[in-house]
Amino acid sequence: MTTSRSLDLAPVSAAAGQMHLPGSKSISNRVLLLAAMAAGATQLEGLLDSDDTRVMLAALRQLGVVVKETGPAQVEVQGGIPFAVRQADLFLGNAGTAFRPLTAALALMGGDYRLSGVARMHERPIGDLVEALVHLGADIRYEGNAGYPPLRIGQGEIHGGKPVVVKGAVSSQFLTALLLAAPLYAAQASDDVVIDVEGELISKPYILITLNLMAQFGVQVERQDWTRFTIPAGSRYRTPGRMQIEGDASTASYFMALGAIGGGPIHIHGAGSQSIQGDMAFADVVEAMGATVIRHAQSIEVRGVLVARGDKLKSFDRDFNLIPDAAMTAAMLALYADGPCTLRNIGSWRVKETDRIHAMHTELEKLGASVESGPDWIRVHPMQPSRWKAASIETYDDHRMAMCFALASFGPVHVTILDPGCVSKTFPEFFSVFQSLVQV
Ligand SMILES: O=C(O)C1=C[C@@H](OP(=O)(O)O)[C@@H](O)[C@H](O)C1
Ligand SMILES: C=C(OP(=O)(O)O)C(=O)O
C-alpha cells in the first residue's frame, strides 16, 4: 500500500521483464547548460524530468534563457551568452549537477546572483570550487558558513594567464564546473585556458562525460592524464542542433541488481555498451558476483540467481571510487552474497544527499544485517535467513536510499520505505516500474 509517507513492500520471489530508463541526470543537466551557452537553438530529446533537472530548467529560465517544451522529454533551448538577466536569486534544491556548474558559469557572467538550495545543500562543500574561481578573479561570497552554500556572486574581474588550480578530492563536480564554464572566457582569451588538478581526483568517469559533451558542443579539451586540462584560446560552444540523451546508468544499477537476484531476465533499455556513463561499469560488478550480462549497444540484459530460494551471489572486496552512486546498489547486493562484501574508497558518500556511509550502516542494521564501516569504507555481511527483521527504513531525503532498499524486498520480511517520494530527485516513477517487474 502506498501513502505519501511510506510504502510497504511485501516479500518478492523473482523479477523479470523490460524497462526503459529515464534520461541521465548527469547528461541532462550538463546539456541544458551547454545548450544555454551555445548560440542558437538546440533540441534536446530524452531529457530527464525530475527534481534535479527541474531546478536547472527553472534557473536557466530565470536567467532569461528561452526553453520551450516541444514534446515528452523534449525541449528546445535558445542559447547565447551572456544570459539576458544579470540579477537573479536561484534556488537549486539539492542538485549538485545544477549548483556547481551554475556557480562557475555565473561567476564568469558579469552579473549579480544568489544561489541557494535545501538545507542539506548548505552542508555540501563547495569551497574548493569557490577558491579556484576567486583565484581567477571572481567575486564570490559565502552567505552562511565559509566553504558552503548559499553563495552570492558578483561581477569580479576575471584575469587569464595563469593556470586555474582546483582540488578534486571532495567532488569531481568542481572540475566539471570549471571545464563547462571555461569557454566563457576562453572565447576572448589570447592564451589557452589551463586547468590543473591539485592532488587526488575522485569520480573520474564523470569528467569523461563532461569532456565528451563539451566536444559535442564544439569545444575540444586536451587532457593530460588527470592533472591538466587545456581549453584552446578562442573556444566557443556551437549547438549540435539536436541531441539525444541516453538513459541514466546509475538508475540502471537498481534494475541490473534486480536481474542479478531475481533470476531475470531484466532487459534495461536506454543505455548499453555505447554509453558515455561510468556507472555502466556496474554491469561488471553484477557479472563478477555471478550474474550473466548481455550488453547491446543501447540496452543491457541481466540474468541471475534466485536469492529468495536461497541461491547466493559471490562476495567482493572492491574499490568503488569510479562509481560512487551505483556503489550503493552493490552494498545492498551484499545481503545476498556468500561472504562479507567490502566497499572501499567511498569517502565522497559522506557529503552527498546524506552521509551515505552512516545511513547505509544504520538502515542495513535495522534489517538485521551485520555491518562495519570506517571513514571511507563499509563492509556488509550476508544475511542469514533467520536474522531478517521487518523494518521501517529511513531514507534521509536521499533518492538512492529509497531505491536501494527496494532490493531488500527479496528477504522474507516486509520492508517499509519511509518518504518514498524522495525518489523524485532522479526517478519519480521508480516504485511503479520496480513493482511492475517483481513477482510475489
Ligand atoms: O558530475 C556528475 O554528474 C556527478 C558526479 C558524482 O559526484 P562526485 O564527483 O561529487 O562524486 C556523482 O556522485 C553525482 O551523482 C553526479
Ligand atoms: C550524489 C548525487 O547527486 P548530486 O548530483 O546532487 O551530487 C546522486 O545523485 O547520487
Tab-separated table of C-alpha atoms and ligand atoms in Angstrom:
chain	number	residue	atom	x	y	z
A	1	MET	CA	0.000	0.000	0.000
A	2	THR	CA	1.313	3.449	-0.852
A	3	THR	CA	0.815	6.547	1.210
A	4	SER	CA	2.778	9.726	0.774
A	5	ARG	CA	4.698	8.916	3.955
A	6	SER	CA	5.554	5.270	3.455
A	7	LEU	CA	5.469	2.354	1.068
A	8	ASP	CA	5.098	-1.217	2.278
A	9	LEU	CA	6.985	-3.768	0.183
A	10	ALA	CA	5.897	-7.384	0.644
A	11	PRO	CA	8.495	-10.127	0.139
A	12	VAL	CA	9.072	-10.918	-3.540
A	13	SER	CA	10.434	-14.085	-5.072
A	14	ALA	CA	11.526	-13.226	-8.591
A	15	ALA	CA	11.871	-10.443	-11.146
A	16	ALA	CA	11.732	-10.347	-14.931
A	17	GLY	CA	10.677	-8.034	-17.733
A	18	GLN	CA	11.626	-4.957	-19.687
A	19	MET	CA	12.075	-1.369	-18.564
A	20	HIS	CA	13.028	1.938	-20.167
A	21	LEU	CA	15.432	4.179	-18.289
A	22	PRO	CA	14.642	7.839	-17.659
A	23	GLY	CA	17.226	10.246	-19.095
A	24	SER	CA	20.622	10.534	-17.452
A	25	LYS	CA	20.712	13.202	-14.746
A	26	SER	CA	24.401	13.894	-15.314
A	27	ILE	CA	23.937	14.329	-19.051
A	28	SER	CA	20.611	16.207	-18.850
A	29	ASN	CA	21.901	18.938	-16.547
A	30	ARG	CA	25.170	19.304	-18.452
A	31	VAL	CA	23.496	19.625	-21.851
A	32	LEU	CA	20.874	22.052	-20.559
A	33	LEU	CA	23.685	24.389	-19.502
A	34	LEU	CA	25.738	23.731	-22.641
A	35	ALA	CA	22.720	24.412	-24.868
A	36	ALA	CA	22.061	27.609	-22.909
A	37	MET	CA	25.641	28.776	-23.568
A	38	ALA	CA	25.721	27.804	-27.267
A	39	ALA	CA	24.339	30.440	-29.666
A	40	GLY	CA	21.204	29.258	-31.484
A	41	ALA	CA	18.626	26.559	-30.976
A	42	THR	CA	19.310	23.084	-29.571
A	43	GLN	CA	16.702	20.313	-29.489
A	44	LEU	CA	17.238	18.017	-26.525
A	45	GLU	CA	15.487	14.646	-26.626
A	46	GLY	CA	15.215	12.106	-23.810
A	47	LEU	CA	15.674	14.789	-21.148
A	48	LEU	CA	15.189	13.616	-17.566
A	49	ASP	CA	12.119	15.096	-15.880
A	50	SER	CA	12.885	15.074	-12.155
A	51	ASP	CA	13.648	17.460	-9.282
A	52	ASP	CA	17.285	17.898	-10.321
A	53	THR	CA	16.506	18.872	-13.903
A	54	ARG	CA	13.509	20.989	-12.888
A	55	VAL	CA	15.685	23.238	-10.732
A	56	MET	CA	18.208	23.585	-13.577
A	57	LEU	CA	15.452	24.413	-16.087
A	58	ALA	CA	13.831	26.911	-13.728
A	59	ALA	CA	17.197	28.586	-13.067
A	60	LEU	CA	18.001	28.913	-16.767
A	61	ARG	CA	14.563	30.376	-17.471
A	62	GLN	CA	15.015	32.831	-14.599
A	63	LEU	CA	18.317	33.837	-16.218
A	64	GLY	CA	16.450	34.690	-19.412
A	65	VAL	CA	17.218	31.551	-21.417
A	66	VAL	CA	14.209	30.588	-23.536
A	67	VAL	CA	13.379	26.888	-23.142
A	68	LYS	CA	10.304	25.527	-24.913
A	69	GLU	CA	8.791	22.130	-24.220
A	70	THR	CA	8.376	20.581	-27.656
A	71	GLY	CA	7.189	17.089	-26.667
A	72	PRO	CA	7.503	14.474	-23.947
A	73	ALA	CA	11.059	14.615	-22.510
A	74	GLN	CA	11.897	17.055	-25.276
A	75	VAL	CA	12.839	20.736	-25.138
A	76	GLU	CA	14.221	23.406	-27.427
A	77	VAL	CA	16.799	25.710	-25.826
A	78	GLN	CA	17.602	29.109	-27.384
A	79	GLY	CA	21.157	29.681	-26.255
A	80	GLY	CA	23.600	32.556	-26.211
A	81	ILE	CA	25.919	34.299	-23.761
A	82	PRO	CA	25.881	36.320	-21.665
A	83	PHE	CA	22.471	35.369	-20.289
A	84	ALA	CA	19.909	38.154	-20.633
A	85	VAL	CA	19.136	38.514	-16.922
A	86	ARG	CA	22.051	39.907	-14.883
A	87	GLN	CA	20.468	39.711	-11.451
A	88	ALA	CA	18.764	36.625	-10.022
A	89	ASP	CA	18.124	34.660	-6.857
A	90	LEU	CA	18.264	30.991	-7.817
A	91	PHE	CA	17.002	28.032	-5.784
A	92	LEU	CA	18.765	24.829	-6.795
A	93	GLY	CA	17.294	22.247	-4.422
A	94	ASN	CA	19.826	19.511	-3.707
A	95	ALA	CA	21.133	19.195	-7.249
A	96	GLY	CA	24.933	19.114	-7.250
A	97	THR	CA	24.885	18.972	-11.052
A	98	ALA	CA	22.996	22.276	-11.134
A	99	PHE	CA	24.649	24.074	-8.209
A	100	ARG	CA	28.305	23.513	-9.008
A	101	PRO	CA	28.245	24.189	-12.788
A	102	LEU	CA	25.973	27.246	-12.409
A	103	THR	CA	28.300	28.666	-9.757
A	104	ALA	CA	31.222	28.572	-12.195
A	105	ALA	CA	29.235	29.817	-15.197
A	106	LEU	CA	27.633	32.716	-13.311
A	107	ALA	CA	30.921	33.705	-11.678
A	108	LEU	CA	32.183	34.428	-15.213
A	109	MET	CA	28.965	36.008	-16.494
A	110	GLY	CA	29.312	39.528	-15.117
A	111	GLY	CA	26.114	39.829	-13.104
A	112	ASP	CA	24.887	39.634	-9.509
A	113	TYR	CA	23.406	36.370	-8.354
A	114	ARG	CA	22.425	34.476	-5.249
A	115	LEU	CA	22.472	30.683	-5.275
A	116	SER	CA	20.835	28.615	-2.547
A	117	GLY	CA	19.349	25.173	-2.037
A	118	VAL	CA	17.696	22.917	0.515
A	119	ALA	CA	19.221	22.688	3.996
A	120	ARG	CA	21.342	19.675	3.034
A	121	MET	CA	22.771	21.538	0.034
A	122	HIS	CA	24.037	24.108	2.524
A	123	GLU	CA	26.009	21.307	4.215
A	124	ARG	CA	27.566	20.051	0.980
A	125	PRO	CA	31.051	21.530	0.407
A	126	ILE	CA	31.780	23.942	-2.425
A	127	GLY	CA	34.916	25.646	-1.052
A	128	ASP	CA	37.381	24.032	-3.472
A	129	LEU	CA	35.403	25.359	-6.438
A	130	VAL	CA	34.927	28.830	-4.951
A	131	GLU	CA	38.640	29.021	-4.159
A	132	ALA	CA	39.580	28.187	-7.755
A	133	LEU	CA	37.149	30.790	-9.116
A	134	VAL	CA	38.240	33.506	-6.669
A	135	HIS	CA	41.874	32.979	-7.720
A	136	LEU	CA	40.702	33.639	-11.236
A	137	GLY	CA	39.286	36.989	-10.124
A	138	ALA	CA	35.654	36.011	-9.470
A	139	ASP	CA	33.694	37.751	-6.730
A	140	ILE	CA	32.000	35.065	-4.624
A	141	ARG	CA	30.944	35.419	-1.016
A	142	TYR	CA	29.552	32.904	1.431
A	143	GLU	CA	26.259	33.968	2.919
A	144	GLY	CA	26.423	31.442	5.770
A	145	ASN	CA	29.276	29.094	6.648
A	146	ALA	CA	32.555	29.553	4.782
A	147	GLY	CA	33.010	26.760	2.247
A	148	TYR	CA	29.265	26.053	1.823
A	149	PRO	CA	26.245	27.476	0.018
A	150	PRO	CA	24.332	29.764	-0.088
A	151	LEU	CA	26.572	31.924	-2.280
A	152	ARG	CA	26.481	35.496	-3.512
A	153	ILE	CA	28.176	36.034	-6.828
A	154	GLY	CA	29.214	39.493	-8.013
A	155	GLN	CA	30.903	40.776	-11.154
A	156	GLY	CA	34.591	40.251	-10.307
A	157	GLU	CA	37.492	40.917	-12.635
A	158	ILE	CA	38.490	37.784	-14.427
A	159	HIS	CA	42.150	37.683	-15.350
A	160	GLY	CA	43.630	34.958	-17.526
A	161	GLY	CA	47.225	33.941	-17.956
A	162	LYS	CA	47.857	31.581	-15.068
A	163	PRO	CA	46.557	28.027	-14.792
A	164	VAL	CA	43.400	27.658	-12.722
A	165	VAL	CA	44.096	25.194	-9.923
A	166	VAL	CA	41.330	23.056	-8.429
A	167	LYS	CA	41.282	20.272	-5.867
A	168	GLY	CA	39.376	17.153	-6.857
A	169	ALA	CA	39.388	15.047	-3.697
A	170	VAL	CA	35.940	16.090	-2.414
A	171	SER	CA	33.929	16.132	-5.650
A	172	SER	CA	34.696	15.836	-9.351
A	173	GLN	CA	31.842	18.285	-9.947
A	174	PHE	CA	34.204	21.197	-9.158
A	175	LEU	CA	36.440	20.313	-12.097
A	176	THR	CA	33.381	19.637	-14.258
A	177	ALA	CA	32.053	23.087	-13.341
A	178	LEU	CA	35.305	24.829	-14.306
A	179	LEU	CA	35.556	22.881	-17.549
A	180	LEU	CA	31.964	23.641	-18.607
A	181	ALA	CA	32.403	27.350	-17.823
A	182	ALA	CA	35.907	27.718	-19.285
A	183	PRO	CA	34.799	28.695	-22.823
A	184	LEU	CA	33.041	31.717	-21.278
A	185	TYR	CA	36.455	33.337	-21.040
A	186	ALA	CA	38.490	31.142	-23.441
A	187	ALA	CA	36.373	32.689	-26.225
A	188	GLN	CA	38.009	36.085	-25.657
A	189	ALA	CA	41.353	34.881	-24.282
A	190	SER	CA	44.572	35.246	-26.237
A	191	ASP	CA	46.107	32.302	-24.366
A	192	ASP	CA	44.804	28.797	-23.885
A	193	VAL	CA	42.922	28.249	-20.639
A	194	VAL	CA	44.677	25.698	-18.444
A	195	ILE	CA	43.046	23.926	-15.504
A	196	ASP	CA	45.337	21.965	-13.188
A	197	VAL	CA	44.052	19.422	-10.701
A	198	GLU	CA	45.862	19.513	-7.381
A	199	GLY	CA	46.117	16.187	-5.572
A	200	GLU	CA	43.669	13.319	-5.918
A	201	LEU	CA	40.717	13.415	-8.323
A	202	ILE	CA	37.714	11.249	-7.392
A	203	SER	CA	34.845	10.018	-9.566
A	204	LYS	CA	36.926	10.328	-12.766
A	205	PRO	CA	34.380	8.873	-15.219
A	206	TYR	CA	32.169	11.937	-14.664
A	207	ILE	CA	34.941	14.092	-16.110
A	208	LEU	CA	34.850	11.966	-19.253
A	209	ILE	CA	31.109	12.683	-19.553
A	210	THR	CA	31.886	16.406	-19.306
A	211	LEU	CA	34.623	16.271	-21.957
A	212	ASN	CA	32.517	14.161	-24.299
A	213	LEU	CA	29.564	16.569	-24.130
A	214	MET	CA	31.766	19.666	-24.482
A	215	ALA	CA	33.189	18.087	-27.655
A	216	GLN	CA	29.641	17.543	-28.971
A	217	PHE	CA	29.105	21.282	-28.425
A	218	GLY	CA	32.264	22.093	-30.394
A	219	VAL	CA	34.890	22.518	-27.651
A	220	GLN	CA	37.775	20.043	-27.646
A	221	VAL	CA	39.601	19.896	-24.335
A	222	GLU	CA	43.099	18.480	-24.307
A	223	ARG	CA	43.566	16.167	-21.330
A	224	GLN	CA	46.984	15.326	-19.916
A	225	ASP	CA	46.454	12.341	-17.679
A	226	TRP	CA	44.098	13.539	-14.885
A	227	THR	CA	46.211	16.526	-13.911
A	228	ARG	CA	45.974	19.129	-16.672
A	229	PHE	CA	43.096	20.161	-18.933
A	230	THR	CA	43.646	22.728	-21.701
A	231	ILE	CA	40.843	24.624	-23.426
A	232	PRO	CA	42.212	26.301	-26.578
A	233	ALA	CA	42.048	30.111	-26.796
A	234	GLY	CA	39.047	31.171	-28.846
A	235	SER	CA	36.963	28.083	-27.945
A	236	ARG	CA	33.245	28.732	-28.045
A	237	TYR	CA	30.228	26.469	-27.864
A	238	ARG	CA	28.366	25.619	-31.047
A	239	THR	CA	24.989	23.950	-30.975
A	240	PRO	CA	24.928	20.398	-32.333
A	241	GLY	CA	21.354	21.183	-33.466
A	242	ARG	CA	19.783	18.120	-31.945
A	243	MET	CA	20.917	15.808	-29.199
A	244	GLN	CA	19.554	12.514	-27.888
A	245	ILE	CA	20.184	11.989	-24.169
A	246	GLU	CA	20.843	8.408	-23.128
A	247	GLY	CA	19.199	6.688	-20.151
A	248	ASP	CA	20.594	7.047	-16.627
A	249	ALA	CA	23.255	4.446	-15.827
A	250	SER	CA	23.060	4.953	-12.042
A	251	THR	CA	19.319	4.239	-12.263
A	252	ALA	CA	20.156	1.182	-14.377
A	253	SER	CA	22.091	-0.236	-11.408
A	254	TYR	CA	18.873	-0.974	-9.448
A	255	PHE	CA	17.480	-2.942	-12.357
A	256	MET	CA	20.739	-4.776	-13.059
A	257	ALA	CA	20.635	-5.769	-9.390
A	258	LEU	CA	17.026	-6.895	-9.804
A	259	GLY	CA	18.050	-9.256	-12.609
A	260	ALA	CA	21.013	-10.500	-10.571
A	261	ILE	CA	18.931	-11.517	-7.513
A	262	GLY	CA	15.507	-12.134	-9.049
A	263	GLY	CA	16.512	-14.579	-11.785
A	264	GLY	CA	15.656	-12.245	-14.625
A	265	PRO	CA	15.975	-11.670	-17.407
A	266	ILE	CA	15.616	-7.956	-16.852
A	267	HIS	CA	16.069	-6.049	-20.096
A	268	ILE	CA	17.070	-2.429	-19.452
A	269	HIS	CA	16.623	-0.083	-22.406
A	270	GLY	CA	18.261	3.312	-22.894
A	271	ALA	CA	21.947	2.726	-22.112
A	272	GLY	CA	24.322	-0.033	-23.176
A	273	SER	CA	27.847	-0.670	-24.383
A	274	GLN	CA	27.931	2.679	-26.229
A	275	SER	CA	27.120	4.636	-23.098
A	276	ILE	CA	29.373	7.514	-22.031
A	277	GLN	CA	28.473	6.995	-18.352
A	278	GLY	CA	30.922	5.363	-15.976
A	279	ASP	CA	28.140	3.786	-13.926
A	280	MET	CA	27.550	1.281	-16.725
A	281	ALA	CA	30.546	-0.476	-15.118
A	282	PHE	CA	28.070	-1.688	-12.516
A	283	ALA	CA	27.359	-4.430	-15.060
A	284	ASP	CA	30.896	-5.707	-14.364
A	285	VAL	CA	30.088	-5.768	-10.643
A	286	VAL	CA	26.982	-7.941	-11.035
A	287	GLU	CA	28.831	-10.124	-13.517
A	288	ALA	CA	31.663	-10.688	-11.035
A	289	MET	CA	29.002	-11.584	-8.454
A	290	GLY	CA	27.714	-14.343	-10.712
A	291	ALA	CA	25.085	-12.719	-12.938
A	292	THR	CA	25.025	-13.158	-16.699
A	293	VAL	CA	25.079	-9.881	-18.618
A	294	ILE	CA	24.360	-9.320	-22.289
A	295	ARG	CA	25.477	-5.891	-23.476
A	296	HIS	CA	23.744	-4.414	-26.526
A	297	ALA	CA	24.646	-1.017	-27.980
A	298	GLN	CA	21.806	0.769	-26.180
A	299	SER	CA	20.431	-1.750	-23.738
A	300	ILE	CA	21.552	-4.403	-21.324
A	301	GLU	CA	20.087	-7.718	-20.164
A	302	VAL	CA	20.809	-9.289	-16.804
A	303	ARG	CA	20.005	-12.808	-15.602
A	304	GLY	CA	20.939	-14.083	-12.200
A	305	VAL	CA	20.204	-16.327	-9.273
A	306	LEU	CA	17.056	-16.605	-7.154
A	307	VAL	CA	18.095	-15.371	-3.737
A	308	ALA	CA	14.583	-15.806	-2.328
A	309	ARG	CA	15.125	-19.558	-2.890
A	310	GLY	CA	18.468	-19.498	-1.067
A	311	ASP	CA	20.850	-19.021	-4.010
A	312	LYS	CA	23.868	-16.807	-3.299
A	313	LEU	CA	25.855	-14.209	-5.192
A	314	LYS	CA	29.645	-14.153	-4.940
A	315	SER	CA	31.125	-11.761	-2.388
A	316	PHE	CA	33.511	-8.916	-3.287
A	317	ASP	CA	36.175	-6.633	-1.864
A	318	ARG	CA	36.376	-3.730	-4.269
A	319	ASP	CA	37.352	-0.098	-4.820
A	320	PHE	CA	34.230	1.868	-5.818
A	321	ASN	CA	35.774	5.307	-6.316
A	322	LEU	CA	34.902	5.341	-10.018
A	323	ILE	CA	31.201	4.554	-9.490
A	324	PRO	CA	30.164	6.089	-6.154
A	325	ASP	CA	26.432	6.247	-6.956
A	326	ALA	CA	25.982	2.692	-8.254
A	327	ALA	CA	28.159	1.522	-5.352
A	328	MET	CA	25.178	1.896	-3.006
A	329	THR	CA	23.391	-0.760	-5.028
A	330	ALA	CA	26.358	-3.106	-4.542
A	331	ALA	CA	26.083	-2.605	-0.771
A	332	MET	CA	22.512	-3.948	-0.947
A	333	LEU	CA	23.542	-6.966	-3.036
A	334	ALA	CA	25.955	-7.874	-0.244
A	335	LEU	CA	22.916	-9.076	1.754
A	336	TYR	CA	22.599	-11.941	-0.696
A	337	ALA	CA	26.296	-12.838	-1.077
A	338	ASP	CA	28.218	-15.900	0.055
A	339	GLY	CA	30.552	-13.890	2.306
A	340	PRO	CA	31.238	-10.377	3.609
A	341	CYS	CA	31.442	-7.664	0.939
A	342	THR	CA	33.714	-4.647	1.354
A	343	LEU	CA	33.275	-1.354	-0.494
A	344	ARG	CA	36.430	0.782	-0.378
A	345	ASN	CA	37.381	4.334	-1.294
A	346	ILE	CA	33.870	5.757	-0.986
A	347	GLY	CA	34.654	8.751	1.253
A	348	SER	CA	32.542	11.003	-1.006
A	349	TRP	CA	29.433	9.193	0.319
A	350	ARG	CA	29.792	11.370	3.423
A	351	VAL	CA	28.993	14.605	1.549
A	352	LYS	CA	26.238	13.545	-0.832
A	353	GLU	CA	22.446	13.755	-0.330
A	354	THR	CA	23.089	12.494	3.195
A	355	ASP	CA	26.055	10.867	4.923
A	356	ARG	CA	25.521	7.673	2.968
A	357	ILE	CA	28.013	5.561	4.935
A	358	HIS	CA	26.150	6.369	8.133
A	359	ALA	CA	22.728	5.983	6.512
A	360	MET	CA	23.521	2.633	4.871
A	361	HIS	CA	25.116	1.294	8.047
A	362	THR	CA	22.164	2.315	10.227
A	363	GLU	CA	19.387	1.121	7.938
A	364	LEU	CA	21.017	-2.207	6.996
A	365	GLU	CA	21.359	-2.956	10.708
A	366	LYS	CA	17.613	-2.327	11.132
A	367	LEU	CA	17.022	-5.250	8.759
A	368	GLY	CA	19.214	-7.455	10.967
A	369	ALA	CA	22.419	-7.227	8.925
A	370	SER	CA	25.851	-7.120	10.473
A	371	VAL	CA	27.699	-4.035	9.173
A	372	GLU	CA	31.102	-2.449	9.802
A	373	SER	CA	32.230	0.928	8.468
A	374	GLY	CA	35.053	3.461	8.652
A	375	PRO	CA	35.810	6.922	7.278
A	376	ASP	CA	35.716	5.802	3.630
A	377	TRP	CA	34.564	2.189	3.603
A	378	ILE	CA	31.719	-0.106	4.556
A	379	ARG	CA	31.523	-3.877	4.969
A	380	VAL	CA	28.199	-5.698	4.817
A	381	HIS	CA	27.910	-9.269	5.965
A	382	PRO	CA	25.458	-11.537	4.181
A	383	MET	CA	22.110	-12.061	5.831
A	384	GLN	CA	21.353	-15.373	7.498
A	385	PRO	CA	17.702	-16.278	6.751
A	386	SER	CA	16.735	-16.286	10.442
A	387	ARG	CA	18.167	-12.795	11.069
A	388	TRP	CA	15.895	-10.788	8.788
A	389	LYS	CA	13.732	-8.323	10.709
A	390	ALA	CA	10.778	-6.397	9.300
A	391	ALA	CA	11.843	-2.752	9.375
A	392	SER	CA	10.822	0.797	8.519
A	393	ILE	CA	13.688	2.263	6.524
A	394	GLU	CA	14.533	5.949	6.890
A	395	THR	CA	15.575	7.416	3.553
A	396	TYR	CA	17.162	10.714	4.718
A	397	ASP	CA	15.711	12.593	1.710
A	398	ASP	CA	18.139	10.540	-0.394
A	399	HIS	CA	16.619	9.087	-3.561
A	400	ARG	CA	19.281	6.370	-3.668
A	401	MET	CA	18.489	5.165	-0.134
A	402	ALA	CA	14.856	4.663	-1.194
A	403	MET	CA	15.710	2.965	-4.493
A	404	CYS	CA	18.399	0.707	-2.963
A	405	PHE	CA	16.289	-0.525	-0.109
A	406	ALA	CA	13.594	-1.701	-2.511
A	407	LEU	CA	16.087	-4.527	-3.127
A	408	ALA	CA	15.613	-5.652	0.482
A	409	SER	CA	12.187	-6.975	-0.514
A	410	PHE	CA	13.891	-10.221	-1.632
A	411	GLY	CA	14.234	-11.101	2.055
A	412	PRO	CA	11.422	-12.958	3.871
A	413	VAL	CA	10.048	-9.890	5.739
A	414	HIS	CA	8.016	-6.779	4.984
A	415	VAL	CA	10.120	-3.694	4.351
A	416	THR	CA	8.596	-0.244	4.719
A	417	ILE	CA	10.246	2.581	2.813
A	418	LEU	CA	9.664	5.907	4.551
A	419	ASP	CA	9.212	9.023	2.403
A	420	PRO	CA	9.352	7.022	-0.853
A	421	GLY	CA	8.602	10.236	-2.775
A	422	CYS	CA	12.223	11.307	-2.356
A	423	VAL	CA	12.984	9.232	-5.483
A	424	SER	CA	11.736	12.284	-7.403
A	425	LYS	CA	15.304	13.664	-7.325
A	426	THR	CA	16.166	11.449	-10.288
A	427	PHE	CA	13.350	8.935	-10.970
A	428	PRO	CA	9.825	9.901	-9.853
A	429	GLU	CA	8.323	6.688	-11.311
A	430	PHE	CA	10.847	4.353	-9.674
A	431	PHE	CA	8.484	2.371	-7.453
A	432	SER	CA	5.831	1.750	-10.082
A	433	VAL	CA	8.482	0.488	-12.506
A	434	PHE	CA	10.052	-1.654	-9.773
A	435	GLN	CA	6.701	-3.162	-8.858
A	436	SER	CA	5.862	-3.939	-12.481
A	437	LEU	CA	8.947	-6.181	-12.666
A	438	VAL	CA	8.744	-8.200	-9.429
A	439	GLN	CA	6.607	-11.239	-8.571
A	440	VAL	CA	5.442	-12.182	-5.094
B	1	LIG	O1	29.205	15.031	-12.312
B	1	LIG	C1	28.199	14.356	-12.060
B	1	LIG	O2	27.232	14.297	-12.836
B	1	LIG	C2	28.176	13.589	-10.807
B	1	LIG	C3	29.342	13.310	-10.136
B	1	LIG	C4	29.397	12.474	-8.918
B	1	LIG	O3	29.668	13.318	-7.820
B	1	LIG	P1	31.147	13.466	-7.131
B	1	LIG	O4	32.103	13.894	-8.172
B	1	LIG	O5	30.879	14.507	-6.104
B	1	LIG	O6	31.485	12.108	-6.575
B	1	LIG	C5	28.076	11.730	-8.676
B	1	LIG	O7	28.042	11.215	-7.369
B	1	LIG	C6	26.875	12.616	-8.905
B	1	LIG	O8	25.679	11.939	-8.690
B	1	LIG	C7	26.849	13.114	-10.335
B	2	LIG	C1	25.350	12.477	-5.475
B	2	LIG	C2	24.243	12.592	-6.215
B	2	LIG	O1	23.721	13.760	-6.662
B	2	LIG	P1	24.301	15.239	-6.926
B	2	LIG	O2	24.246	15.397	-8.410
B	2	LIG	O3	23.379	16.148	-6.220
B	2	LIG	O4	25.706	15.299	-6.408
B	2	LIG	C3	23.473	11.384	-6.596
B	2	LIG	O5	22.576	11.506	-7.458
B	2	LIG	O6	23.725	10.291	-6.069
